Amino acid sequence: MTSETFASPEDLNTAFLVDQYGTYERLHKIGPIHRVKTSDGVHAWFVTSYAEVRRLIGDRRLVRRRTDAEGAHYALPAPPPLTSSVLCQDPPAHTRLRKHMNKAFSVARVDAMTPRIQEVATGLADDLERGTVVDFMAEFAAPLPITVIAEVLGIPETDRHGLRTWGDQILSMDPAQMQQGGAQMNQFLMALMAEKRANPGDDIWSEWMATPDGGGAPLSTEELLGMGYIVLLGGYDPSARAIGSCVLALLSDPAKMELLRDNMELIPRAVEEFLRLYSSNHSATPRFATESIDVAEVTIEAGDVVLLSIAAADRDPAQFGTPNAAEFEGPNGRHIAFGLGPHYCPGAELSRRQVAISLETIIRRLPDLRLAAPPADIDLRESYFIRTPNVLPVICP
Ligand code: HEM
């Protein structure tokens, strides 16, 4: 491996937009780590092999807060509440915030939410207009996780209309849009905080605003804003993408759909395979090296930016028998779509449940659902971070 992996470092984004998965195949043949320049002009190390991503993702020498790594200059292009959220913190601040997060999305809590997730999914499936082309993202994949996360946070139905638009703006990677969406989300969360302070409810937001059980300092306004941001964005966008991508994959492959329809017990495995193939972030949150770290023949220097490509790792032929195809039976390795280590996604269980319920509900209640455009014509939102259907035209006769 050398720093000449790409003809010019700018190629990272271009290569992705042209052929993301082909790019990974090429990178896997070259080596585990590559020198790149991202679309926002940052020179970084891009780690692609499963073994190295897995090793580095929990490595304490790689930190999230730029100020924790001397010489690091890159500022994450995201609004401040997000950059000061749990996602971009290191211990001890991270540990304190994670306790609240873990409690909120424990398996027991997700179990308790499951009947309601099923009820919302059934309602959305039954309400899908028949005999005409509809956008599955707008009619099912987005409203399901938005409804669930809004209910978890105690956001009244009448106040939810802006959430998807602001979330999409914040995740657009376009500075003007990010600022606009960020400002609206800020305003919304500040108002929600004031409302919950005056009228606490039986919801996680009210729980986070109260003094923690057993004492300790309550979360500050800045910390609460960060929690609200990351949970609204994390709770909606990746789950909507996962549901949309799963449905696109199944509707594009009638044999696989048939297999699942006849063997519903394979759904949990199908969910894991679709998460591996389509939901893994192309890059995890940027990390900064606090000291030099050797990876293959390369030395990452203190202050360097490191991008761990979970999506590349999850398609590494050294780890997966069928790296680019879903395998519903037999062994096929363990994916890391939800990350690993201290920053492991606290919403993993909730997402798995929502995706599995979505698939099951569609198979049972919308057995004739089909794509209303050839798979190659589906409009995708792509960046060096994520890949997802923007609009998913479907029709149910
Ligand atoms: C398919 C759906 C999802 C995927 C693929 C996903 C993926 C991830 C990944 C890879 C990370 C770690 C990032 C890193 O180490 O740089 C992460 C962190 C996080 N996710 Fe998710 N996520 C999903 C759904 C959710 C949901 C539903 C929630 C909220 C309930 C959520 C909340 C978070 C939070 C708060 C973090 C930051 C954790 C920390 O830094 O300690 N995610 N997610």
Coordinates of C-alpha atoms and ligand atoms in Angstrom, one line a residue:
M1 CA 0.0 0.0 0.0
T2 CA 1.2 3.5 -0.8
S3 CA -0.3 6.9 -0.7
E4 CA -0.9 6.6 -4.5
T5 CA -4.0 4.4 -4.0
F6 CA -6.0 7.0 -5.9
A7 CA -4.7 8.8 -9.0
S8 CA -5.3 12.0 -7.0
P9 CA -6.5 12.2 -3.4
E10 CA -9.6 14.0 -4.6
D11 CA -10.7 10.7 -6.1
L12 CA -12.3 9.4 -2.9
N13 CA -15.6 11.1 -3.5
T14 CA -15.6 10.7 -7.3
A15 CA -14.7 7.0 -7.1
F16 CA -17.6 6.5 -4.7
L17 CA -20.1 8.3 -6.7
V18 CA -19.2 6.4 -9.8
D19 CA -18.9 2.9 -8.3
Q20 CA -18.7 2.7 -4.5
Y21 CA -18.7 -1.1 -4.2
G22 CA -16.3 -1.5 -7.1
T23 CA -14.0 0.9 -5.4
Y24 CA -14.0 -1.3 -2.3
E25 CA -13.1 -4.3 -4.3
R26 CA -10.2 -2.5 -5.8
L27 CA -9.0 -1.1 -2.4
H28 CA -9.2 -4.6 -0.8
K29 CA -6.8 -5.8 -3.5
I30 CA -4.4 -2.9 -2.8
G31 CA -4.2 -3.1 1.0
P32 CA -5.8 -2.3 4.3
I33 CA -5.1 1.5 4.5
H34 CA -5.2 4.3 1.9
R35 CA -4.3 8.0 1.8
V36 CA -7.4 10.1 0.6
K37 CA -8.8 13.5 0.4
T38 CA -12.5 13.9 1.2
S39 CA -15.0 16.1 -0.5
D40 CA -14.5 18.8 2.2
G41 CA -10.8 18.9 1.4
V42 CA -9.4 16.9 4.3
H43 CA -6.4 14.6 3.9
A44 CA -7.1 11.5 5.9
W45 CA -6.2 7.8 6.3
F46 CA -9.0 5.5 5.0
V47 CA -8.9 2.1 6.5
T48 CA -10.8 -0.6 4.6
S49 CA -9.9 -4.1 5.8
Y50 CA -12.2 -5.8 8.3
A51 CA -9.3 -6.9 10.5
E52 CA -7.9 -3.4 10.8
V53 CA -11.2 -1.5 11.1
R54 CA -12.1 -3.9 13.9
R55 CA -8.8 -3.4 15.6
L56 CA -8.8 0.4 15.4
I57 CA -12.5 1.1 16.0
G58 CA -12.0 0.6 19.8
D59 CA -8.4 1.8 20.0
R60 CA -8.0 4.4 22.7
R61 CA -5.2 6.1 20.7
L62 CA -7.8 7.3 18.3
V63 CA -10.0 9.9 19.8
R64 CA -13.2 11.8 18.7
R65 CA -12.6 15.2 20.1
R66 CA -10.2 17.1 17.9
T67 CA -8.9 19.0 21.0
D68 CA -7.9 15.7 22.6
A69 CA -5.4 15.1 19.8
E70 CA -2.6 17.6 19.5
G71 CA -2.1 18.8 16.0
A72 CA -5.5 17.7 14.7
H73 CA -7.1 20.4 12.6
Y74 CA -10.2 18.9 11.0
A75 CA -13.6 20.1 12.2
L76 CA -16.5 17.8 11.6
P77 CA -18.9 19.5 9.2
A78 CA -21.9 19.4 11.5
P79 CA -23.8 21.8 13.8
P80 CA -22.3 22.2 17.3
P81 CA -24.9 20.3 19.3
L82 CA -24.0 17.3 17.2
T83 CA -20.2 17.8 17.5
S84 CA -20.6 18.1 21.3
S85 CA -22.9 15.0 21.5
V86 CA -21.9 11.6 22.7
L87 CA -20.8 10.7 19.2
C88 CA -17.9 13.2 19.3
Q89 CA -16.8 12.8 23.0
D90 CA -14.1 10.8 24.7
P91 CA -14.1 9.5 28.3
P92 CA -15.0 10.7 30.9
A93 CA -17.6 13.0 29.3
H94 CA -18.5 10.1 26.9
T95 CA -18.9 7.6 29.7
R96 CA -21.3 9.9 31.6
L97 CA -23.5 10.5 28.5
R98 CA -23.5 6.9 27.4
K99 CA -25.0 5.8 30.7
H100 CA -28.1 7.8 29.9
M101 CA -28.2 6.6 26.3
N102 CA -27.8 2.9 27.2
K103 CA -30.6 3.0 29.8
A104 CA -32.9 4.7 27.3
F105 CA -32.4 2.0 24.6
S106 CA -31.9 -1.1 26.6
V107 CA -33.2 -4.4 25.3
A108 CA -36.0 -4.3 27.9
R109 CA -37.1 -0.9 26.7
V110 CA -37.1 -2.1 23.1
D111 CA -39.1 -5.2 24.1
A112 CA -41.6 -2.9 25.7
M113 CA -41.8 -0.7 22.5
T114 CA -42.2 -3.7 20.1
P115 CA -46.0 -4.0 20.1
R116 CA -46.3 -0.3 19.3
I117 CA -43.6 -0.6 16.5
Q118 CA -45.7 -3.4 15.0
E119 CA -48.9 -1.3 15.3
V120 CA -47.3 1.7 13.5
A121 CA -45.9 -0.6 10.8
T122 CA -49.3 -2.3 10.2
G123 CA -51.0 1.0 10.0
L124 CA -48.5 2.4 7.5
A125 CA -48.8 -0.8 5.3
D126 CA -52.6 -0.7 5.4
D127 CA -52.7 3.0 4.5
L128 CA -50.4 2.6 1.5
E129 CA -52.4 3.8 -1.5
R130 CA -53.2 0.9 -3.9
G131 CA -53.0 0.9 -7.7
T132 CA -50.8 4.0 -8.0
V133 CA -47.1 4.7 -7.7
V134 CA -46.0 5.9 -4.2
D135 CA -42.7 6.8 -2.7
F136 CA -42.0 4.0 -0.2
M137 CA -39.4 6.2 1.6
A138 CA -42.0 8.9 2.3
E139 CA -44.9 6.6 3.0
F140 CA -43.3 3.9 5.2
A141 CA -39.5 3.8 5.6
A142 CA -39.2 7.3 7.1
P143 CA -42.5 7.6 9.0
L144 CA -42.0 4.4 11.0
P145 CA -38.7 5.4 12.7
I146 CA -39.8 9.0 13.0
T147 CA -43.0 8.0 14.8
V148 CA -41.1 5.6 17.1
I149 CA -38.3 8.0 18.1
A150 CA -40.7 10.9 18.5
E151 CA -42.9 8.8 20.8
V152 CA -39.8 7.7 22.8
L153 CA -38.9 11.4 23.3
G154 CA -42.4 12.5 24.0
I155 CA -42.8 14.8 21.0
P156 CA -46.5 15.4 20.3
E157 CA -47.8 14.3 16.9
T158 CA -48.6 17.9 15.9
D159 CA -45.0 19.0 16.4
R160 CA -43.3 16.3 14.2
H161 CA -43.8 17.7 10.8
G162 CA -40.4 19.4 10.5
L163 CA -38.2 16.6 11.9
R164 CA -37.5 14.8 8.6
T165 CA -36.8 18.0 6.7
W166 CA -34.4 19.3 9.3
G167 CA -32.7 15.9 9.7
D168 CA -32.2 15.6 5.9
Q169 CA -30.8 19.2 5.8
I170 CA -28.3 18.5 8.7
L171 CA -27.1 15.3 7.0
S172 CA -27.0 16.8 3.5
M173 CA -23.2 17.8 3.8
D174 CA -24.2 21.1 2.2
P175 CA -23.0 23.9 4.6
A176 CA -26.0 26.3 4.0
Q177 CA -28.6 23.5 4.4
M178 CA -26.8 22.1 7.4
Q179 CA -26.9 25.5 9.1
Q180 CA -30.5 26.0 8.2
G181 CA -31.7 22.6 9.4
G182 CA -29.4 22.9 12.5
A183 CA -30.9 26.2 13.5
Q184 CA -34.4 24.9 13.2
M185 CA -33.6 21.7 15.2
N186 CA -32.0 23.9 17.9
Q187 CA -35.1 26.1 18.2
F188 CA -37.3 23.0 18.3
L189 CA -35.3 21.2 21.0
M190 CA -35.1 24.4 23.1
A191 CA -38.9 24.7 23.0
L192 CA -39.3 21.0 23.8
M193 CA -37.0 21.4 26.7
A194 CA -39.0 24.3 28.1
E195 CA -42.2 22.4 27.7
K196 CA -40.9 19.2 29.4
R197 CA -39.4 21.3 32.2
A198 CA -42.9 22.7 32.9
N199 CA -44.8 19.5 32.2
P200 CA -42.6 16.4 32.6
G201 CA -44.1 13.3 31.0
D202 CA -43.5 9.5 30.9
D203 CA -40.8 9.8 28.2
I204 CA -37.0 9.6 27.8
W205 CA -36.6 13.3 27.3
S206 CA -38.2 14.1 30.7
E207 CA -36.1 11.3 32.3
W208 CA -32.9 12.8 30.9
M209 CA -33.9 16.3 32.2
A210 CA -34.5 15.0 35.8
T211 CA -31.7 14.5 38.3
P212 CA -30.2 11.0 37.7
D213 CA -31.2 8.2 40.1
G214 CA -28.7 8.0 42.9
G215 CA -27.7 11.6 42.6
G216 CA -25.1 13.1 40.4
A217 CA -25.3 16.3 38.3
P218 CA -28.2 16.5 35.9
L219 CA -27.4 16.9 32.2
S220 CA -26.6 20.5 31.2
T221 CA -28.7 22.3 28.5
E222 CA -25.8 21.8 26.0
E223 CA -25.6 18.1 26.8
L224 CA -29.4 17.7 26.5
L225 CA -29.3 19.5 23.1
G226 CA -26.6 17.1 22.0
M227 CA -28.6 14.1 23.2
G228 CA -31.7 15.3 21.4
Y229 CA -29.8 16.0 18.2
I230 CA -28.1 12.6 18.0
V231 CA -31.1 10.6 19.0
L232 CA -33.4 12.4 16.6
L233 CA -30.9 12.0 13.7
G234 CA -29.6 8.6 14.7
G235 CA -33.0 7.4 15.5
Y236 CA -34.6 8.3 12.2
D237 CA -32.2 8.6 9.3
P238 CA -30.1 5.3 9.5
S239 CA -33.2 3.3 10.3
A240 CA -35.2 4.8 7.4
R241 CA -32.2 4.1 5.1
A242 CA -32.0 0.5 6.4
I243 CA -35.7 -0.2 5.8
G244 CA -35.6 1.5 2.4
S245 CA -32.4 -0.4 1.3
C246 CA -33.8 -3.7 2.5
V247 CA -37.0 -3.3 0.6
L248 CA -35.1 -2.2 -2.5
A249 CA -32.8 -5.2 -2.3
L250 CA -35.7 -7.6 -1.9
L251 CA -38.0 -6.1 -4.5
S252 CA -35.0 -6.2 -6.9
D253 CA -34.5 -9.9 -6.3
P254 CA -37.7 -11.9 -6.5
A255 CA -36.0 -15.2 -5.8
K256 CA -34.7 -13.9 -2.4
M257 CA -38.2 -12.4 -1.7
E258 CA -39.7 -15.8 -2.4
L259 CA -37.2 -17.5 -0.1
L260 CA -38.1 -15.2 2.8
R261 CA -41.8 -15.5 2.1
D262 CA -41.6 -19.3 2.4
N263 CA -39.2 -19.2 5.3
M264 CA -40.1 -16.3 7.6
E265 CA -37.7 -17.7 10.2
L266 CA -34.9 -16.5 8.0
I267 CA -35.9 -12.8 8.5
P268 CA -33.5 -12.1 11.4
R269 CA -30.6 -13.4 9.3
A270 CA -31.8 -11.4 6.2
V271 CA -31.9 -8.3 8.3
E272 CA -28.2 -8.8 9.4
E273 CA -27.1 -9.4 5.8
F274 CA -28.9 -6.3 4.5
L275 CA -27.5 -4.2 7.4
R276 CA -24.0 -5.5 6.4
L277 CA -24.4 -4.8 2.7
Y278 CA -26.4 -1.5 2.6
S279 CA -26.5 0.2 6.1
S280 CA -22.8 0.2 7.0
N281 CA -21.5 3.8 7.0
H282 CA -18.9 4.3 4.3
S283 CA -16.9 6.0 7.0
A284 CA -17.4 6.0 10.7
T285 CA -17.1 9.3 12.6
P286 CA -13.7 10.8 12.0
R287 CA -11.1 9.9 14.6
F288 CA -7.8 11.7 15.5
A289 CA -4.6 9.9 16.4
T290 CA -3.1 11.0 19.8
E291 CA 0.2 9.1 19.0
S292 CA 1.7 7.3 16.1
I293 CA 0.1 4.0 15.2
D294 CA 1.4 1.4 12.7
V295 CA -1.0 -0.1 10.2
A296 CA 0.5 -2.5 7.7
E297 CA 3.5 -0.6 6.2
V298 CA 2.0 2.8 7.1
T299 CA 2.5 5.0 10.2
I300 CA -0.4 7.1 11.2
E301 CA 1.1 10.2 12.9
A302 CA -0.2 12.0 15.9
G303 CA -2.9 14.5 14.8
D304 CA -3.8 12.6 11.6
V305 CA -7.4 12.1 10.7
V306 CA -8.5 8.5 10.4
L307 CA -11.7 7.3 8.6
L308 CA -12.7 3.8 9.4
S309 CA -14.7 2.4 6.5
I310 CA -17.2 0.1 8.1
A311 CA -18.9 -0.5 4.7
A312 CA -15.6 -1.6 3.1
A313 CA -14.8 -3.8 6.1
D314 CA -18.3 -5.4 5.9
R315 CA -17.6 -6.3 2.2
D316 CA -14.0 -7.6 2.9
P317 CA -13.6 -11.0 1.0
A318 CA -11.1 -12.0 3.7
Q319 CA -14.0 -12.0 6.2
F320 CA -17.1 -12.8 4.3
G321 CA -17.8 -15.8 2.0
T322 CA -20.1 -13.8 -0.2
P323 CA -18.8 -10.2 0.3
N324 CA -21.1 -8.5 -2.1
A325 CA -24.2 -10.7 -1.9
A326 CA -26.7 -11.4 0.8
E327 CA -26.5 -15.0 2.2
F328 CA -29.5 -16.0 4.2
E329 CA -28.2 -19.5 5.2
G330 CA -24.9 -20.9 6.4
P331 CA -22.0 -19.0 7.9
N332 CA -21.0 -15.6 6.5
G333 CA -19.0 -13.7 9.2
R334 CA -20.2 -11.1 11.7
H335 CA -20.8 -7.6 10.4
I336 CA -19.9 -4.4 12.2
A337 CA -22.6 -2.1 10.8
F338 CA -23.3 -0.8 14.3
G339 CA -19.7 -0.2 15.1
L340 CA -17.9 -1.7 18.0
G341 CA -16.3 -0.7 21.3
P342 CA -17.2 2.3 23.5
H343 CA -19.1 4.1 20.6
Y344 CA -21.1 1.0 19.6
C345 CA -24.5 2.1 18.4
P346 CA -26.9 2.3 21.4
G347 CA -29.8 2.1 18.9
A348 CA -28.7 -1.2 17.4
E349 CA -31.5 -3.3 19.0
L350 CA -34.2 -0.8 18.2
S351 CA -33.1 -0.6 14.6
R352 CA -32.9 -4.4 14.2
R353 CA -36.4 -4.7 15.6
Q354 CA -37.8 -2.0 13.3
V355 CA -36.2 -3.5 10.1
A356 CA -37.4 -7.0 11.0
I357 CA -40.9 -5.8 11.7
S358 CA -41.0 -3.8 8.5
L359 CA -39.9 -6.9 6.4
E360 CA -42.4 -9.2 8.1
T361 CA -45.2 -6.7 7.8
I362 CA -44.5 -6.1 4.1
I363 CA -44.3 -9.8 3.3
R364 CA -47.6 -10.5 5.2
R365 CA -49.7 -7.4 4.3
L366 CA -48.3 -6.2 1.0
P367 CA -47.4 -9.5 -0.8
D368 CA -47.8 -7.9 -4.3
L369 CA -45.6 -4.8 -3.6
R370 CA -43.2 -4.2 -6.5
L371 CA -40.8 -1.6 -7.8
A372 CA -42.3 1.0 -10.1
A373 CA -38.9 1.7 -11.7
P374 CA -35.9 -0.5 -12.8
P375 CA -33.5 -0.8 -9.8
A376 CA -30.8 0.9 -11.8
D377 CA -33.0 4.1 -12.1
I378 CA -33.6 4.5 -8.4
D379 CA -32.5 7.9 -7.2
L380 CA -29.8 7.4 -4.6
R381 CA -28.4 9.8 -2.0
E382 CA -24.7 9.1 -2.1
S383 CA -21.7 10.6 -0.3
Y384 CA -18.5 9.3 1.2
F385 CA -20.6 8.8 4.3
I386 CA -23.8 7.1 3.3
R387 CA -25.7 5.6 0.3
T388 CA -29.5 5.3 0.4
P389 CA -32.6 5.5 -1.8
N390 CA -33.8 9.1 -1.9
V391 CA -37.1 8.2 -3.4
L392 CA -38.3 4.6 -3.8
P393 CA -41.2 4.3 -6.3
V394 CA -43.3 1.3 -5.6
I395 CA -46.7 0.1 -6.6
C396 CA -49.1 -2.2 -4.8
P397 CA -51.9 -3.4 -7.1
Ligands
HEM1 C1 -29.6 0.8 10.9 C2 -29.6 1.7 11.8 C3 -28.3 2.2 12.4 C4 -27.0 2.1 12.0 C5 -26.5 1.3 10.8 C6 -26.2 2.8 13.0 C7 -24.9 2.9 13.0 C8 -24.1 3.5 14.0 C9 -22.7 3.4 14.0 C10 -21.8 2.7 13.1 C11 -22.3 4.1 15.1 C12 -20.8 4.2 15.6 C13 -20.1 5.3 14.9 C14 -18.7 5.4 15.2 O1 -18.1 4.6 16.0 O2 -18.1 6.3 14.6 C15 -23.5 4.6 15.8 C16 -23.5 5.4 16.9 C17 -24.6 5.9 17.4 N1 -25.9 5.7 17.0 FE1 -26.5 4.5 15.6 N2 -27.1 3.4 13.9 C18 -28.4 3.1 13.6 C19 -29.5 3.4 14.3 C20 -29.5 4.2 15.5 C21 -30.7 4.5 16.2 C22 -32.1 3.9 16.0 C23 -30.3 5.3 17.2 C24 -31.1 6.0 18.4 C25 -32.0 5.4 19.0 C26 -28.9 5.5 17.1 C27 -28.1 6.3 17.9 C28 -26.7 6.4 17.9 C29 -25.9 7.1 18.8 C30 -26.5 8.0 20.0 C31 -24.6 6.9 18.5 C32 -23.4 7.5 19.2 C33 -22.9 6.5 20.2 C34 -21.5 6.9 20.8 O3 -20.8 7.6 20.2 O4 -21.3 6.4 22.0 N3 -28.5 4.8 16.0 N4 -24.6 4.2 15.0

